[in-house]
Amino acid sequence: MFTFAPRDAETSLPCPHCQRPLHIARSCHEVFMRCPSCEKCFPLKEFIPKADAAMEKFMENVYCDRV
Ligand SMILES: [Zn+2]
């Protein structure tokens, strides 16, 4: 189901479901959070206020402008 290229980075944010570290991932035009343990995806915007360094670095590589 999620067969993206390795446009993915581990973050320090816990999954709301299983508390495992979420990954930030991107598809063609959107970035989202996903959990490799329970395979759920979450809208990135819910996690923006809590963004850690890994997420900020990832997003800098995705967007020209900061969100
Ligand atoms: Zn999970």
PDB file of N, CA, C and O and ligand atoms in Angstrom:
ATOM      1  N   MET A   1       0.830  -1.189   0.000  1.00  0.00           N
ATOM      2  CA  MET A   1       0.000   0.000   0.000  1.00  0.00           C
ATOM      3  C   MET A   1       0.873   1.251   0.000  1.00  0.00           C
ATOM      4  O   MET A   1       0.643   2.165  -0.761  1.00  0.00           O
ATOM      5  N   PHE A   2       1.900   1.296   0.842  1.00  0.00           N
ATOM      6  CA  PHE A   2       2.790   2.449   0.858  1.00  0.00           C
ATOM      7  C   PHE A   2       4.122   2.052   0.258  1.00  0.00           C
ATOM      8  O   PHE A   2       5.010   1.558   0.937  1.00  0.00           O
ATOM      9  N   THR A   3       4.238   2.228  -1.013  1.00  0.00           N
ATOM     10  CA  THR A   3       5.444   1.789  -1.711  1.00  0.00           C
ATOM     11  C   THR A   3       6.191   2.980  -2.275  1.00  0.00           C
ATOM     12  O   THR A   3       6.582   2.997  -3.423  1.00  0.00           O
ATOM     13  N   PHE A   4       6.358   3.997  -1.453  1.00  0.00           N
ATOM     14  CA  PHE A   4       7.069   5.174  -1.917  1.00  0.00           C
ATOM     15  C   PHE A   4       8.569   4.933  -1.922  1.00  0.00           C
ATOM     16  O   PHE A   4       9.078   4.079  -1.210  1.00  0.00           O
ATOM     17  N   ALA A   5       9.242   5.702  -2.713  1.00  0.00           N
ATOM     18  CA  ALA A   5      10.692   5.754  -2.648  1.00  0.00           C
ATOM     19  C   ALA A   5      11.091   6.221  -1.248  1.00  0.00           C
ATOM     20  O   ALA A   5      10.264   6.755  -0.513  1.00  0.00           O
ATOM     21  N   PRO A   6      12.339   6.043  -0.878  1.00  0.00           N
ATOM     22  CA  PRO A   6      12.733   6.372   0.501  1.00  0.00           C
ATOM     23  C   PRO A   6      12.738   7.855   0.803  1.00  0.00           C
ATOM     24  O   PRO A   6      13.743   8.418   1.179  1.00  0.00           O
ATOM     25  N   ARG A   7      11.625   8.458   0.646  1.00  0.00           N
ATOM     26  CA  ARG A   7      11.430   9.859   1.028  1.00  0.00           C
ATOM     27  C   ARG A   7      10.790   9.854   2.398  1.00  0.00           C
ATOM     28  O   ARG A   7       9.629  10.193   2.550  1.00  0.00           O
ATOM     29  N   ASP A   8      11.545   9.460   3.350  1.00  0.00           N
ATOM     30  CA  ASP A   8      10.967   9.096   4.633  1.00  0.00           C
ATOM     31  C   ASP A   8      12.032   9.319   5.703  1.00  0.00           C
ATOM     32  O   ASP A   8      13.196   9.034   5.481  1.00  0.00           O
ATOM     33  N   ALA A   9      11.628   9.840   6.835  1.00  0.00           N
ATOM     34  CA  ALA A   9      12.585  10.049   7.916  1.00  0.00           C
ATOM     35  C   ALA A   9      11.907   9.766   9.247  1.00  0.00           C
ATOM     36  O   ALA A   9      10.739  10.095   9.452  1.00  0.00           O
ATOM     37  N   GLU A  10      12.651   9.155  10.134  1.00  0.00           N
ATOM     38  CA  GLU A  10      12.090   8.894  11.456  1.00  0.00           C
ATOM     39  C   GLU A  10      12.083  10.171  12.274  1.00  0.00           C
ATOM     40  O   GLU A  10      13.019  10.953  12.238  1.00  0.00           O
ATOM     41  N   THR A  11      11.017  10.367  13.036  1.00  0.00           N
ATOM     42  CA  THR A  11      10.912  11.535  13.902  1.00  0.00           C
ATOM     43  C   THR A  11      10.890  11.073  15.355  1.00  0.00           C
ATOM     44  O   THR A  11      10.872   9.880  15.639  1.00  0.00           O
ATOM     45  N   SER A  12      10.831  12.023  16.251  1.00  0.00           N
ATOM     46  CA  SER A  12      10.752  11.677  17.672  1.00  0.00           C
ATOM     47  C   SER A  12       9.326  11.755  18.188  1.00  0.00           C
ATOM     48  O   SER A  12       9.078  11.625  19.376  1.00  0.00           O
ATOM     49  N   LEU A  13       8.379  11.981  17.282  1.00  0.00           N
ATOM     50  CA  LEU A  13       6.993  12.087  17.714  1.00  0.00           C
ATOM     51  C   LEU A  13       6.366  10.704  17.830  1.00  0.00           C
ATOM     52  O   LEU A  13       6.525   9.880  16.928  1.00  0.00           O
ATOM     53  N   PRO A  14       5.667  10.437  18.903  1.00  0.00           N
ATOM     54  CA  PRO A  14       5.050   9.123  19.064  1.00  0.00           C
ATOM     55  C   PRO A  14       3.755   8.992  18.279  1.00  0.00           C
ATOM     56  O   PRO A  14       2.991   9.945  18.150  1.00  0.00           O
ATOM     57  N   CYS A  15       3.516   7.808  17.795  1.00  0.00           N
ATOM     58  CA  CYS A  15       2.248   7.494  17.140  1.00  0.00           C
ATOM     59  C   CYS A  15       1.107   7.621  18.154  1.00  0.00           C
ATOM     60  O   CYS A  15       1.220   7.096  19.266  1.00  0.00           O
ATOM     61  N   PRO A  16       0.016   8.297  17.786  1.00  0.00           N
ATOM     62  CA  PRO A  16      -1.118   8.403  18.713  1.00  0.00           C
ATOM     63  C   PRO A  16      -1.735   7.050  19.059  1.00  0.00           C
ATOM     64  O   PRO A  16      -2.405   6.916  20.075  1.00  0.00           O
ATOM     65  N   HIS A  17      -1.497   6.066  18.218  1.00  0.00           N
ATOM     66  CA  HIS A  17      -2.107   4.753  18.441  1.00  0.00           C
ATOM     67  C   HIS A  17      -1.204   3.813  19.224  1.00  0.00           C
ATOM     68  O   HIS A  17      -1.661   3.123  20.121  1.00  0.00           O
ATOM     69  N   CYS A  18       0.072   3.752  18.867  1.00  0.00           N
ATOM     70  CA  CYS A  18       0.917   2.720  19.477  1.00  0.00           C
ATOM     71  C   CYS A  18       2.163   3.296  20.155  1.00  0.00           C
ATOM     72  O   CYS A  18       2.956   2.543  20.698  1.00  0.00           O
ATOM     73  N   GLN A  19       2.309   4.616  20.094  1.00  0.00           N
ATOM     74  CA  GLN A  19       3.427   5.303  20.763  1.00  0.00           C
ATOM     75  C   GLN A  19       4.795   4.994  20.166  1.00  0.00           C
ATOM     76  O   GLN A  19       5.818   5.373  20.722  1.00  0.00           O
ATOM     77  N   ARG A  20       4.836   4.300  19.067  1.00  0.00           N
ATOM     78  CA  ARG A  20       6.103   4.083  18.382  1.00  0.00           C
ATOM     79  C   ARG A  20       6.477   5.357  17.634  1.00  0.00           C
ATOM     80  O   ARG A  20       5.617   6.177  17.340  1.00  0.00           O
ATOM     81  N   PRO A  21       7.738   5.529  17.304  1.00  0.00           N
ATOM     82  CA  PRO A  21       8.125   6.743  16.579  1.00  0.00           C
ATOM     83  C   PRO A  21       7.452   6.828  15.210  1.00  0.00           C
ATOM     84  O   PRO A  21       7.484   5.863  14.446  1.00  0.00           O
ATOM     85  N   LEU A  22       6.855   7.959  14.941  1.00  0.00           N
ATOM     86  CA  LEU A  22       6.278   8.194  13.626  1.00  0.00           C
ATOM     87  C   LEU A  22       7.372   8.530  12.636  1.00  0.00           C
ATOM     88  O   LEU A  22       8.430   9.042  13.005  1.00  0.00           O
ATOM     89  N   HIS A  23       7.083   8.264  11.391  1.00  0.00           N
ATOM     90  CA  HIS A  23       7.959   8.709  10.325  1.00  0.00           C
ATOM     91  C   HIS A  23       7.262   9.825   9.577  1.00  0.00           C
ATOM     92  O   HIS A  23       6.039   9.835   9.472  1.00  0.00           O
ATOM     93  N   ILE A  24       8.061  10.737   9.048  1.00  0.00           N
ATOM     94  CA  ILE A  24       7.513  11.722   8.125  1.00  0.00           C
ATOM     95  C   ILE A  24       7.833  11.216   6.731  1.00  0.00           C
ATOM     96  O   ILE A  24       8.925  10.713   6.474  1.00  0.00           O
ATOM     97  N   ALA A  25       6.846  11.301   5.850  1.00  0.00           N
ATOM     98  CA  ALA A  25       7.013  10.731   4.524  1.00  0.00           C
ATOM     99  C   ALA A  25       6.353  11.640   3.503  1.00  0.00           C
ATOM    100  O   ALA A  25       5.470  12.429   3.826  1.00  0.00           O
ATOM    101  N   ARG A  26       6.797  11.505   2.284  1.00  0.00           N
ATOM    102  CA  ARG A  26       6.192  12.313   1.237  1.00  0.00           C
ATOM    103  C   ARG A  26       5.814  11.440   0.060  1.00  0.00           C
ATOM    104  O   ARG A  26       6.475  10.444  -0.246  1.00  0.00           O
ATOM    105  N   SER A  27       4.727  11.835  -0.580  1.00  0.00           N
ATOM    106  CA  SER A  27       4.399  11.260  -1.872  1.00  0.00           C
ATOM    107  C   SER A  27       4.740  12.341  -2.883  1.00  0.00           C
ATOM    108  O   SER A  27       5.588  13.181  -2.632  1.00  0.00           O
ATOM    109  N   CYS A  28       4.091  12.358  -4.028  1.00  0.00           N
ATOM    110  CA  CYS A  28       4.474  13.322  -5.056  1.00  0.00           C
ATOM    111  C   CYS A  28       4.346  14.759  -4.569  1.00  0.00           C
ATOM    112  O   CYS A  28       5.250  15.555  -4.712  1.00  0.00           O
ATOM    113  N   HIS A  29       3.217  15.079  -4.005  1.00  0.00           N
ATOM    114  CA  HIS A  29       2.951  16.478  -3.692  1.00  0.00           C
ATOM    115  C   HIS A  29       2.526  16.713  -2.262  1.00  0.00           C
ATOM    116  O   HIS A  29       2.192  17.833  -1.904  1.00  0.00           O
ATOM    117  N   GLU A  30       2.490  15.687  -1.473  1.00  0.00           N
ATOM    118  CA  GLU A  30       2.060  15.925  -0.113  1.00  0.00           C
ATOM    119  C   GLU A  30       2.971  15.216   0.877  1.00  0.00           C
ATOM    120  O   GLU A  30       3.616  14.225   0.555  1.00  0.00           O
ATOM    121  N   VAL A  31       3.005  15.776   2.055  1.00  0.00           N
ATOM    122  CA  VAL A  31       3.809  15.225   3.137  1.00  0.00           C
ATOM    123  C   VAL A  31       2.851  14.814   4.243  1.00  0.00           C
ATOM    124  O   VAL A  31       1.854  15.477   4.493  1.00  0.00           O
ATOM    125  N   PHE A  32       3.141  13.718   4.855  1.00  0.00           N
ATOM    126  CA  PHE A  32       2.254  13.241   5.907  1.00  0.00           C
ATOM    127  C   PHE A  32       3.084  12.461   6.910  1.00  0.00           C
ATOM    128  O   PHE A  32       4.257  12.154   6.673  1.00  0.00           O
ATOM    129  N   MET A  33       2.462  12.133   8.014  1.00  0.00           N
ATOM    130  CA  MET A  33       3.100  11.314   9.017  1.00  0.00           C
ATOM    131  C   MET A  33       2.573   9.899   8.861  1.00  0.00           C
ATOM    132  O   MET A  33       1.397   9.690   8.593  1.00  0.00           O
ATOM    133  N   ARG A  34       3.464   8.941   9.039  1.00  0.00           N
ATOM    134  CA  ARG A  34       2.959   7.576   8.994  1.00  0.00           C
ATOM    135  C   ARG A  34       3.634   6.764  10.086  1.00  0.00           C
ATOM    136  O   ARG A  34       4.737   7.066  10.532  1.00  0.00           O
ATOM    137  N   CYS A  35       2.950   5.733  10.519  1.00  0.00           N
ATOM    138  CA  CYS A  35       3.475   4.867  11.545  1.00  0.00           C
ATOM    139  C   CYS A  35       3.861   3.533  10.923  1.00  0.00           C
ATOM    140  O   CYS A  35       3.014   2.846  10.366  1.00  0.00           O
ATOM    141  N   PRO A  36       5.137   3.171  10.992  1.00  0.00           N
ATOM    142  CA  PRO A  36       5.551   1.904  10.401  1.00  0.00           C
ATOM    143  C   PRO A  36       5.059   0.701  11.193  1.00  0.00           C
ATOM    144  O   PRO A  36       5.039  -0.405  10.671  1.00  0.00           O
ATOM    145  N   SER A  37       4.657   0.901  12.416  1.00  0.00           N
ATOM    146  CA  SER A  37       4.214  -0.217  13.241  1.00  0.00           C
ATOM    147  C   SER A  37       2.761  -0.577  12.972  1.00  0.00           C
ATOM    148  O   SER A  37       2.436  -1.720  12.716  1.00  0.00           O
ATOM    149  N   CYS A  38       1.865   0.404  13.038  1.00  0.00           N
ATOM    150  CA  CYS A  38       0.458   0.091  12.800  1.00  0.00           C
ATOM    151  C   CYS A  38       0.012   0.533  11.421  1.00  0.00           C
ATOM    152  O   CYS A  38      -1.154   0.370  11.067  1.00  0.00           O
ATOM    153  N   GLU A  39       0.927   1.096  10.632  1.00  0.00           N
ATOM    154  CA  GLU A  39       0.667   1.424   9.232  1.00  0.00           C
ATOM    155  C   GLU A  39      -0.475   2.404   9.063  1.00  0.00           C
ATOM    156  O   GLU A  39      -1.205   2.364   8.084  1.00  0.00           O
ATOM    157  N   LYS A  40      -0.621   3.290  10.020  1.00  0.00           N
ATOM    158  CA  LYS A  40      -1.589   4.364   9.884  1.00  0.00           C
ATOM    159  C   LYS A  40      -0.879   5.610   9.373  1.00  0.00           C
ATOM    160  O   LYS A  40       0.307   5.796   9.613  1.00  0.00           O
ATOM    161  N   CYS A  41      -1.663   6.450   8.699  1.00  0.00           N
ATOM    162  CA  CYS A  41      -1.146   7.729   8.247  1.00  0.00           C
ATOM    163  C   CYS A  41      -1.929   8.838   8.928  1.00  0.00           C
ATOM    164  O   CYS A  41      -3.115   8.693   9.212  1.00  0.00           O
ATOM    165  N   PHE A  42      -1.249   9.936   9.161  1.00  0.00           N
ATOM    166  CA  PHE A  42      -1.871  11.050   9.850  1.00  0.00           C
ATOM    167  C   PHE A  42      -1.535  12.322   9.082  1.00  0.00           C
ATOM    168  O   PHE A  42      -0.431  12.460   8.563  1.00  0.00           O
ATOM    169  N   PRO A  43      -2.484  13.271   9.051  1.00  0.00           N
ATOM    170  CA  PRO A  43      -2.205  14.540   8.364  1.00  0.00           C
ATOM    171  C   PRO A  43      -1.048  15.267   9.032  1.00  0.00           C
ATOM    172  O   PRO A  43      -1.003  15.380  10.265  1.00  0.00           O
ATOM    173  N   LEU A  44      -0.157  15.751   8.214  1.00  0.00           N
ATOM    174  CA  LEU A  44       1.018  16.434   8.749  1.00  0.00           C
ATOM    175  C   LEU A  44       0.628  17.620   9.618  1.00  0.00           C
ATOM    176  O   LEU A  44       1.260  17.878  10.638  1.00  0.00           O
ATOM    177  N   LYS A  45      -0.422  18.336   9.213  1.00  0.00           N
ATOM    178  CA  LYS A  45      -0.745  19.579   9.913  1.00  0.00           C
ATOM    179  C   LYS A  45      -1.031  19.371  11.390  1.00  0.00           C
ATOM    180  O   LYS A  45      -0.799  20.260  12.197  1.00  0.00           O
ATOM    181  N   GLU A  46      -1.496  18.187  11.749  1.00  0.00           N
ATOM    182  CA  GLU A  46      -1.760  17.927  13.160  1.00  0.00           C
ATOM    183  C   GLU A  46      -0.476  17.870  13.983  1.00  0.00           C
ATOM    184  O   GLU A  46      -0.495  17.974  15.199  1.00  0.00           O
ATOM    185  N   PHE A  47       0.628  17.686  13.286  1.00  0.00           N
ATOM    186  CA  PHE A  47       1.893  17.499  13.989  1.00  0.00           C
ATOM    187  C   PHE A  47       2.844  18.683  13.834  1.00  0.00           C
ATOM    188  O   PHE A  47       3.884  18.735  14.449  1.00  0.00           O
ATOM    189  N   ILE A  48       2.461  19.617  12.982  1.00  0.00           N
ATOM    190  CA  ILE A  48       3.312  20.794  12.757  1.00  0.00           C
ATOM    191  C   ILE A  48       3.660  21.514  14.056  1.00  0.00           C
ATOM    192  O   ILE A  48       4.816  21.868  14.282  1.00  0.00           O
ATOM    193  N   PRO A  49       2.672  21.740  14.943  1.00  0.00           N
ATOM    194  CA  PRO A  49       3.024  22.447  16.191  1.00  0.00           C
ATOM    195  C   PRO A  49       4.057  21.710  17.040  1.00  0.00           C
ATOM    196  O   PRO A  49       4.713  22.314  17.883  1.00  0.00           O
ATOM    197  N   LYS A  50       4.183  20.403  16.807  1.00  0.00           N
ATOM    198  CA  LYS A  50       5.109  19.602  17.602  1.00  0.00           C
ATOM    199  C   LYS A  50       6.334  19.187  16.793  1.00  0.00           C
ATOM    200  O   LYS A  50       7.085  18.315  17.227  1.00  0.00           O
ATOM    201  N   ALA A  51       6.510  19.778  15.641  1.00  0.00           N
ATOM    202  CA  ALA A  51       7.568  19.337  14.731  1.00  0.00           C
ATOM    203  C   ALA A  51       8.925  19.323  15.420  1.00  0.00           C
ATOM    204  O   ALA A  51       9.300  20.273  16.110  1.00  0.00           O
ATOM    205  N   ASP A  52       9.655  18.264  15.218  1.00  0.00           N
ATOM    206  CA  ASP A  52      11.002  18.165  15.774  1.00  0.00           C
ATOM    207  C   ASP A  52      12.032  18.477  14.687  1.00  0.00           C
ATOM    208  O   ASP A  52      11.689  18.814  13.560  1.00  0.00           O
ATOM    209  N   ALA A  53      13.282  18.379  15.041  1.00  0.00           N
ATOM    210  CA  ALA A  53      14.344  18.751  14.109  1.00  0.00           C
ATOM    211  C   ALA A  53      14.324  17.878  12.853  1.00  0.00           C
ATOM    212  O   ALA A  53      14.545  18.370  11.745  1.00  0.00           O
ATOM    213  N   ALA A  54      14.034  16.594  13.027  1.00  0.00           N
ATOM    214  CA  ALA A  54      14.002  15.701  11.870  1.00  0.00           C
ATOM    215  C   ALA A  54      12.907  16.115  10.900  1.00  0.00           C
ATOM    216  O   ALA A  54      13.087  16.095   9.681  1.00  0.00           O
ATOM    217  N   MET A  55      11.761  16.508  11.458  1.00  0.00           N
ATOM    218  CA  MET A  55      10.659  16.945  10.595  1.00  0.00           C
ATOM    219  C   MET A  55      10.992  18.251   9.896  1.00  0.00           C
ATOM    220  O   MET A  55      10.709  18.421   8.709  1.00  0.00           O
ATOM    221  N   GLU A  56      11.575  19.179  10.633  1.00  0.00           N
ATOM    222  CA  GLU A  56      11.890  20.466  10.019  1.00  0.00           C
ATOM    223  C   GLU A  56      12.894  20.304   8.889  1.00  0.00           C
ATOM    224  O   GLU A  56      12.774  20.907   7.840  1.00  0.00           O
ATOM    225  N   LYS A  57      13.873  19.446   9.122  1.00  0.00           N
ATOM    226  CA  LYS A  57      14.866  19.212   8.084  1.00  0.00           C
ATOM    227  C   LYS A  57      14.221  18.571   6.868  1.00  0.00           C
ATOM    228  O   LYS A  57      14.486  18.950   5.734  1.00  0.00           O
ATOM    229  N   PHE A  58      13.349  17.613   7.118  1.00  0.00           N
ATOM    230  CA  PHE A  58      12.658  16.938   6.018  1.00  0.00           C
ATOM    231  C   PHE A  58      11.831  17.933   5.219  1.00  0.00           C
ATOM    232  O   PHE A  58      11.853  17.949   3.995  1.00  0.00           O
ATOM    233  N   MET A  59      11.096  18.779   5.929  1.00  0.00           N
ATOM    234  CA  MET A  59      10.218  19.729   5.256  1.00  0.00           C
ATOM    235  C   MET A  59      11.007  20.772   4.482  1.00  0.00           C
ATOM    236  O   MET A  59      10.568  21.238   3.442  1.00  0.00           O
ATOM    237  N   GLU A  60      12.173  21.129   4.975  1.00  0.00           N
ATOM    238  CA  GLU A  60      13.004  22.078   4.233  1.00  0.00           C
ATOM    239  C   GLU A  60      13.390  21.518   2.881  1.00  0.00           C
ATOM    240  O   GLU A  60      13.573  22.240   1.916  1.00  0.00           O
ATOM    241  N   ASN A  61      13.528  20.207   2.825  1.00  0.00           N
ATOM    242  CA  ASN A  61      13.901  19.573   1.560  1.00  0.00           C
ATOM    243  C   ASN A  61      12.711  19.410   0.628  1.00  0.00           C
ATOM    244  O   ASN A  61      12.891  19.127  -0.549  1.00  0.00           O
ATOM    245  N   VAL A  62      11.526  19.534   1.166  1.00  0.00           N
ATOM    246  CA  VAL A  62      10.328  19.321   0.364  1.00  0.00           C
ATOM    247  C   VAL A  62       9.787  20.632  -0.180  1.00  0.00           C
ATOM    248  O   VAL A  62       9.453  20.752  -1.345  1.00  0.00           O
ATOM    249  N   TYR A  63       9.700  21.616   0.676  1.00  0.00           N
ATOM    250  CA  TYR A  63       9.086  22.878   0.299  1.00  0.00           C
ATOM    251  C   TYR A  63      10.144  23.935   0.069  1.00  0.00           C
ATOM    252  O   TYR A  63      11.137  24.000   0.793  1.00  0.00           O
ATOM    253  N   CYS A  64       9.852  24.808  -0.883  1.00  0.00           N
ATOM    254  CA  CYS A  64      10.705  25.977  -1.045  1.00  0.00           C
ATOM    255  C   CYS A  64      10.402  26.984   0.054  1.00  0.00           C
ATOM    256  O   CYS A  64      11.288  27.608   0.606  1.00  0.00           O
ATOM    257  N   ASP A  65       9.140  27.149   0.348  1.00  0.00           N
ATOM    258  CA  ASP A  65       8.719  28.060   1.392  1.00  0.00           C
ATOM    259  C   ASP A  65       8.372  27.262   2.632  1.00  0.00           C
ATOM    260  O   ASP A  65       7.832  26.186   2.542  1.00  0.00           O
ATOM    261  N   ARG A  66       8.647  27.839   3.755  1.00  0.00           N
ATOM    262  CA  ARG A  66       8.287  27.176   5.014  1.00  0.00           C
ATOM    263  C   ARG A  66       6.782  27.252   5.206  1.00  0.00           C
ATOM    264  O   ARG A  66       6.171  28.240   4.868  1.00  0.00           O
ATOM    265  N   VAL A  67       6.225  26.235   5.758  1.00  0.00           N
ATOM    266  CA  VAL A  67       4.794  26.262   6.023  1.00  0.00           C
ATOM    267  C   VAL A  67       4.530  26.920   7.360  1.00  0.00           C
ATOM    268  O   VAL A  67       5.313  26.829   8.255  1.00  0.00           O
TER     269      VAL A  67
HETATM  270 ZN    ZN B   1       1.252   3.310  15.347  1.00  0.00          ZN
END
